Short mmCIF file of C-alpha atoms in Angstrom, two decimals:
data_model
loop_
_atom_site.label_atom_id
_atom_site.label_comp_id
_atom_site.label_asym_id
_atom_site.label_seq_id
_atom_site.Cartn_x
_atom_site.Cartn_y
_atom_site.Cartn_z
CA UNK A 216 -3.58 89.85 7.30
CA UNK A 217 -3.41 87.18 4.67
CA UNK A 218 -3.71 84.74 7.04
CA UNK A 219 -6.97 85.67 8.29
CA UNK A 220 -9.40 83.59 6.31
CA UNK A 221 -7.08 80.37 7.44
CA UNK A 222 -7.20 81.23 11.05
CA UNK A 223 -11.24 81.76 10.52
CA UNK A 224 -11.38 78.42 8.65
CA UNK A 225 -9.67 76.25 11.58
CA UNK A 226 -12.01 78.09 14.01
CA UNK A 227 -14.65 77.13 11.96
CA UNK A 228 -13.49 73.28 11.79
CA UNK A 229 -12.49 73.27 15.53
CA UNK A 230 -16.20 73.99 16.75
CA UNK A 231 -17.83 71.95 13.88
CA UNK A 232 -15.76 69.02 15.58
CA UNK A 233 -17.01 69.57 19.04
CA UNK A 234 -20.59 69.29 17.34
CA UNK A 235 -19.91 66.07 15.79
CA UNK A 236 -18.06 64.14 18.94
CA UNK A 237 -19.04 60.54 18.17
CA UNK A 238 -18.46 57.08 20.44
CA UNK A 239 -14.89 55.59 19.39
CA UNK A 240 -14.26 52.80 17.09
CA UNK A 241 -14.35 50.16 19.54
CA UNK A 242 -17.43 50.67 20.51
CA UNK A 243 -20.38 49.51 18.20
CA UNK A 244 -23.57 51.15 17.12
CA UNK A 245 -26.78 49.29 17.64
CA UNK A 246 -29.86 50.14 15.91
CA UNK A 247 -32.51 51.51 17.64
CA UNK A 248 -34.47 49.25 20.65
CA UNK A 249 -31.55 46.85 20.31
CA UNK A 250 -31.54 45.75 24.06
CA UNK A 251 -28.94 42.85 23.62
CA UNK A 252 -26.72 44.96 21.73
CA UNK A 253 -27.07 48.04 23.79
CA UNK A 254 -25.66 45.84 26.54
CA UNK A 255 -22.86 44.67 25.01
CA UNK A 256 -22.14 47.98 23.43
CA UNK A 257 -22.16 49.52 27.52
CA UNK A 258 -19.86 46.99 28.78
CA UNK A 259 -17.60 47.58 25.62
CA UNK A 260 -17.27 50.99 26.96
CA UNK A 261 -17.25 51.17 30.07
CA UNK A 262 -14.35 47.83 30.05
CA UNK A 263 -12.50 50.26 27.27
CA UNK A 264 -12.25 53.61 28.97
CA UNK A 265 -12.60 52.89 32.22
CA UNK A 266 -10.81 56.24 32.31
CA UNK A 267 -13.69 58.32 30.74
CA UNK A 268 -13.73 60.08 27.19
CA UNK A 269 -12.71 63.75 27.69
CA UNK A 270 -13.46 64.79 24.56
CA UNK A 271 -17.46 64.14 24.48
CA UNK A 272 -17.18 64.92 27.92
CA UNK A 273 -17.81 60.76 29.41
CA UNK A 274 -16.83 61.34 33.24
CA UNK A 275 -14.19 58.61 34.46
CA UNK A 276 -15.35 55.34 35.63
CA UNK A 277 -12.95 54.13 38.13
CA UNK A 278 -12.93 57.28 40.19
CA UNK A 279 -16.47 58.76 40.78
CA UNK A 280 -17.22 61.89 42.81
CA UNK A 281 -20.06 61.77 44.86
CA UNK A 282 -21.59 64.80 45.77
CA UNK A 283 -21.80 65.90 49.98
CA UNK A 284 -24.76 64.37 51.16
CA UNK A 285 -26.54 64.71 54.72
CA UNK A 286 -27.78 61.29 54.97
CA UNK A 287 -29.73 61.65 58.52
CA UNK A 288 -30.74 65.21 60.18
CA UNK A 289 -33.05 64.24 62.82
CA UNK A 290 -34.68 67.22 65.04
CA UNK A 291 -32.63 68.00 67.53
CA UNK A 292 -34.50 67.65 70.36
CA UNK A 293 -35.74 64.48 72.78
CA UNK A 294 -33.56 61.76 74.24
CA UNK A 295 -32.02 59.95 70.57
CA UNK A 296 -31.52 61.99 67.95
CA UNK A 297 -28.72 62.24 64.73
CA UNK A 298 -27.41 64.37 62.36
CA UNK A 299 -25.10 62.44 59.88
CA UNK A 300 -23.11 64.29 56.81
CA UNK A 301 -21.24 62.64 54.62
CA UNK A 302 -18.48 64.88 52.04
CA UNK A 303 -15.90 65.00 49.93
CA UNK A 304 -16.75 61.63 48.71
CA UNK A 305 -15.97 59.28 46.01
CA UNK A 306 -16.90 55.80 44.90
CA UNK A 307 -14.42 53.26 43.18
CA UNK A 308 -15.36 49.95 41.45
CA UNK A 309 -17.96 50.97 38.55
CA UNK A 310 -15.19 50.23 35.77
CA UNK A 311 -15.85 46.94 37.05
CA UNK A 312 -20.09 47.16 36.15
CA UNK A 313 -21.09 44.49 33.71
CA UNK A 314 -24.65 46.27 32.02
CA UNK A 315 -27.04 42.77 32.13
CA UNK A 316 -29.76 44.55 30.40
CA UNK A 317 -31.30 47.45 28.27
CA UNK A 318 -34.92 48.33 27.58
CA UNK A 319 -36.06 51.35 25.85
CA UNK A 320 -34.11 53.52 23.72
CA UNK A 321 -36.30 53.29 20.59
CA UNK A 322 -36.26 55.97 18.01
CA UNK A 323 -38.68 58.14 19.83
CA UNK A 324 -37.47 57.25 23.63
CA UNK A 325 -40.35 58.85 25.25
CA UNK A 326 -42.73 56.28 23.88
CA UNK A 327 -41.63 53.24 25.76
CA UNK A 328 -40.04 52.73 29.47
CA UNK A 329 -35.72 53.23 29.49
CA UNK A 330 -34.66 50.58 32.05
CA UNK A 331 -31.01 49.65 32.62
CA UNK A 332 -30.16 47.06 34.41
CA UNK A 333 -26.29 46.12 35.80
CA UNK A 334 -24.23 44.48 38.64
CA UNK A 335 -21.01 45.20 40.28
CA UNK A 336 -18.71 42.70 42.41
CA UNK A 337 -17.73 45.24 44.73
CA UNK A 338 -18.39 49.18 44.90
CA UNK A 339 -16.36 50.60 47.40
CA UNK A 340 -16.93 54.47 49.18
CA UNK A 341 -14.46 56.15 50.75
CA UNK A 342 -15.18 59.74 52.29
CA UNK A 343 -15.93 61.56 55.82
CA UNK A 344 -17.94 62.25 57.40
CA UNK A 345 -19.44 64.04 60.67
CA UNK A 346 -21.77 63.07 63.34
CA UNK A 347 -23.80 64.24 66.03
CA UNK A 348 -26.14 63.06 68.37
CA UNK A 349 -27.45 61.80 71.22
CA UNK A 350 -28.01 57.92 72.26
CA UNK A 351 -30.23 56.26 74.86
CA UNK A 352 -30.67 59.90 76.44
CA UNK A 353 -26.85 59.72 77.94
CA UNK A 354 -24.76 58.69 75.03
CA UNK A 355 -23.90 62.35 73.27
CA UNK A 356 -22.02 62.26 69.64
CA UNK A 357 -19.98 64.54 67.87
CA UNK A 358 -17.53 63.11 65.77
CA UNK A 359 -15.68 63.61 62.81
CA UNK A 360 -13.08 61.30 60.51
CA UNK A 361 -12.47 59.19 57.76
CA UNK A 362 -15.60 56.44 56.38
CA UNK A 363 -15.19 54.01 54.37
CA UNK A 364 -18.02 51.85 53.05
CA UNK A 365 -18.00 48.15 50.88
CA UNK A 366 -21.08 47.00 48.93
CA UNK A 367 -20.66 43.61 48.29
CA UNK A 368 -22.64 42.12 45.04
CA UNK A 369 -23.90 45.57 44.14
CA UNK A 370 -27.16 45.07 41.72
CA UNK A 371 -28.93 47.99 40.15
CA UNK A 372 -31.60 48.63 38.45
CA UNK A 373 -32.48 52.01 36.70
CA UNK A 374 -35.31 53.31 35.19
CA UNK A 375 -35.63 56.72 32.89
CA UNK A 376 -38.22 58.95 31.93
CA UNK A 377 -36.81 61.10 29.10
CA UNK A 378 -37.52 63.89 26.96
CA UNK A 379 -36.23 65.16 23.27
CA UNK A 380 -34.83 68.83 23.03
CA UNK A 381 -33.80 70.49 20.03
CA UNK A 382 -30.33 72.00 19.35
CA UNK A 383 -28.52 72.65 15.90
CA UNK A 384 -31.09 70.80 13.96
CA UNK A 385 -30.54 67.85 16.14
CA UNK A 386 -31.98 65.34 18.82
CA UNK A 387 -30.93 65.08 22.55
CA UNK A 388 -31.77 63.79 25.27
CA UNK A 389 -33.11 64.92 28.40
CA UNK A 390 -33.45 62.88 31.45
CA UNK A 391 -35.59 64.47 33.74
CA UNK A 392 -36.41 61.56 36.13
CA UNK A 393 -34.45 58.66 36.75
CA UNK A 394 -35.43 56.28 40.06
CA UNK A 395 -32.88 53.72 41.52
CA UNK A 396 -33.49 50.39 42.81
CA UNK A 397 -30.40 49.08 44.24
CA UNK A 398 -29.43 45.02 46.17
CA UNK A 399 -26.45 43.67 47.75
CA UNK A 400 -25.30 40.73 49.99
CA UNK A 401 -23.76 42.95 52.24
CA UNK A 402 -22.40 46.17 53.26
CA UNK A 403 -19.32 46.39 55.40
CA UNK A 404 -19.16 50.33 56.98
CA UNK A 405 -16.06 51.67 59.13
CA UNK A 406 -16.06 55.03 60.85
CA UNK A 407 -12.75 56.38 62.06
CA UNK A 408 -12.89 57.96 66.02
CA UNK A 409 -16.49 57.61 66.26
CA UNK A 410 -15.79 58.21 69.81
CA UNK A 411 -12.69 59.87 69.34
CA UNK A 412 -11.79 59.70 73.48
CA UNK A 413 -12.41 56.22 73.75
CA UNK A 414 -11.10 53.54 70.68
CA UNK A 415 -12.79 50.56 71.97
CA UNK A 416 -16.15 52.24 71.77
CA UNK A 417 -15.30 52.91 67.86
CA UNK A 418 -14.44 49.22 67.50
CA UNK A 419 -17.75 48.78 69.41
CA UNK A 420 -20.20 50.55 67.47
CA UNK A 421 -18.86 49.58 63.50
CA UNK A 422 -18.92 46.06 65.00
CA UNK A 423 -22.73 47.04 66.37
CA UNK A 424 -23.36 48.68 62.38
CA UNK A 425 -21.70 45.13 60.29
CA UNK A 426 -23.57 42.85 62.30
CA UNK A 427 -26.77 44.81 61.54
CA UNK A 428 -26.45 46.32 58.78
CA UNK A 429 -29.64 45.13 57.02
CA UNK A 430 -31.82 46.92 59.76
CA UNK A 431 -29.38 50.33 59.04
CA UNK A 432 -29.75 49.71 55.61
CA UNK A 433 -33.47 49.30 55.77
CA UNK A 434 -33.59 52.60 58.05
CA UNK A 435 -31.17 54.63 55.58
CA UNK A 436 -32.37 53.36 52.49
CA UNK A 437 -34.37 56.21 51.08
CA UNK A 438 -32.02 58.66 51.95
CA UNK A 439 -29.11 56.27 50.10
CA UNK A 440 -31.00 55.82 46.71
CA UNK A 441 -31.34 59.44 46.55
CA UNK A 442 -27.69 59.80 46.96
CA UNK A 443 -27.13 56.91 44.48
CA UNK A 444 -29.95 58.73 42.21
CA UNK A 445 -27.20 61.72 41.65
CA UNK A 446 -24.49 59.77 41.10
CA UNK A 447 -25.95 57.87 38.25
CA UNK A 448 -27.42 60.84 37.37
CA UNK A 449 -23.55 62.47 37.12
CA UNK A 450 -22.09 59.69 35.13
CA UNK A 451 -24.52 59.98 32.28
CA UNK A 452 -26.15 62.93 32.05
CA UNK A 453 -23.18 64.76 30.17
CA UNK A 454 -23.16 62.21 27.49
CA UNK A 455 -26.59 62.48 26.65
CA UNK A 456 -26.61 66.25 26.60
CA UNK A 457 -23.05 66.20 24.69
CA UNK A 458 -23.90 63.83 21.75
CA UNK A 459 -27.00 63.96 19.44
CA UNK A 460 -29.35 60.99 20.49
CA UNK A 461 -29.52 60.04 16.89
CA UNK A 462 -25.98 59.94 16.51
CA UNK A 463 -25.56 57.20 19.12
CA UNK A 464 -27.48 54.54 16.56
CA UNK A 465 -27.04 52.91 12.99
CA UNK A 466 -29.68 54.45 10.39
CA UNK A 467 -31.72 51.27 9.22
CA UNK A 468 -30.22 50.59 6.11
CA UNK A 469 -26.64 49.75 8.63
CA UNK A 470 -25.68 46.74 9.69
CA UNK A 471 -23.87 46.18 13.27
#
């Protein structure tokens, strides 16, 4: 029994540590609305720990799960028609995003637009996926296997619309809205036994898909930026509703 109030007092300092999770040492501070070094404060972190930050809950950067998505469910009826769904899903290459630029973030956020600009050499997707279908009124589809997708010069640009909720005396933030705008030079898509009878007719149609893929991509486009909308979403959302917003910046009277 004597050892009570000790095991009480390390319970106590355990959960006033979760409260106070702060970014590491080798990543800076900036002050408030300090674009430039907002940027280089990003790349700082996600080059560091390209591995994530358990402990204030900062997802991994090289491996990112992507949620199942149903990219295309056409009606089913009529002479060309597709249902496309893509699962258990991940994307690889965003420890390799250099941040170009940061707008917003001032001390009340919800006063001015968050934008977050950033580009990445090459994002690669690897998943599954299954198909079905029917093509020029004879061609039926139903197909199943492995996809795997490159995205070659990847540029993003996101913008936030944010709100400030209260907890333990302290700022965080919410992100209730955030809208992707995403360019590349070129996307390079392979579907395993698309036609799983007949491999020539797989070779036929991912050649068909490379050679246009700006028309697909045009077509699919929507659909993809919602996708991409949740997995931004994923990779930042804990952070912001783990650490105090006001925690993330230098009071004025600091100095980066």
């Amino acid at each position: 029994m004597h050892c009570l109030p000790c095991i009480l007092w390390i319970i106590v300092e355990f959960f006033v540590g979760l409260q106070c999770q702060t970014f590491p040492e080798k990543v800076q501070k900036c002050h408030y609305g300090d674009g430039k070094c907002l940027a280089e404060s990003a790349n700082a972190l996600i080059r560091n720990y390209p591995k994530g930050i358990p402990e204030i809950n900062l997802k991994p950067f090289d491996v990112v799960s992507v949620k199942d998505w149903l990219l295309v469910n056409d009606s089913q009826v009529g002479g060309a028609w597709y249902y496309f769904l893509l699962y258990n899903q991940i994307n690889l290459g965003f420890e390799n995003t250099t941040i170009t630029e940061i707008k917003g973030f001032d001390r009340d956020p919800t006063k001015s637009k968050i934008e977050i600009r950033g580009k990445i050499p090459r994002l690669v997707y690897k998943g599954k996926y299954q198909a079905k279908g029917r093509m020029l009124w004879f061609v039926d589809i139903n197909s199943q296997g492995d996809s795997n997708s490159d995205f070659l010069n990847f540029r993003f640009d996101l913008t936030l619309k944010v709100r400030t909720e209260y907890r333990n005396n302290k700022r965080y933030l919410k992100i209730y809205e955030l809208v992707p705008n995403i360019r590349l030079d070129r996307w390079i898509q392979w579907m395993d036994d698309f036609f799983p009878d007949n491999f020539d007719m797989t070779i036929a149609i991912n050649n068909l898909f490379n050679r246009n893929w700006v028309e697909f991509w045009n077509e699919l486009e929507p659909s993809i930026l919602r996708l991409f909308e949740t997995v931004f979403l994923g990779m930042i959302e804990d952070l912001s509703y783990n650490i105090p917003y006001d925690d993330l910046f230098l009071a004025d009277a600091e100095s980066v």
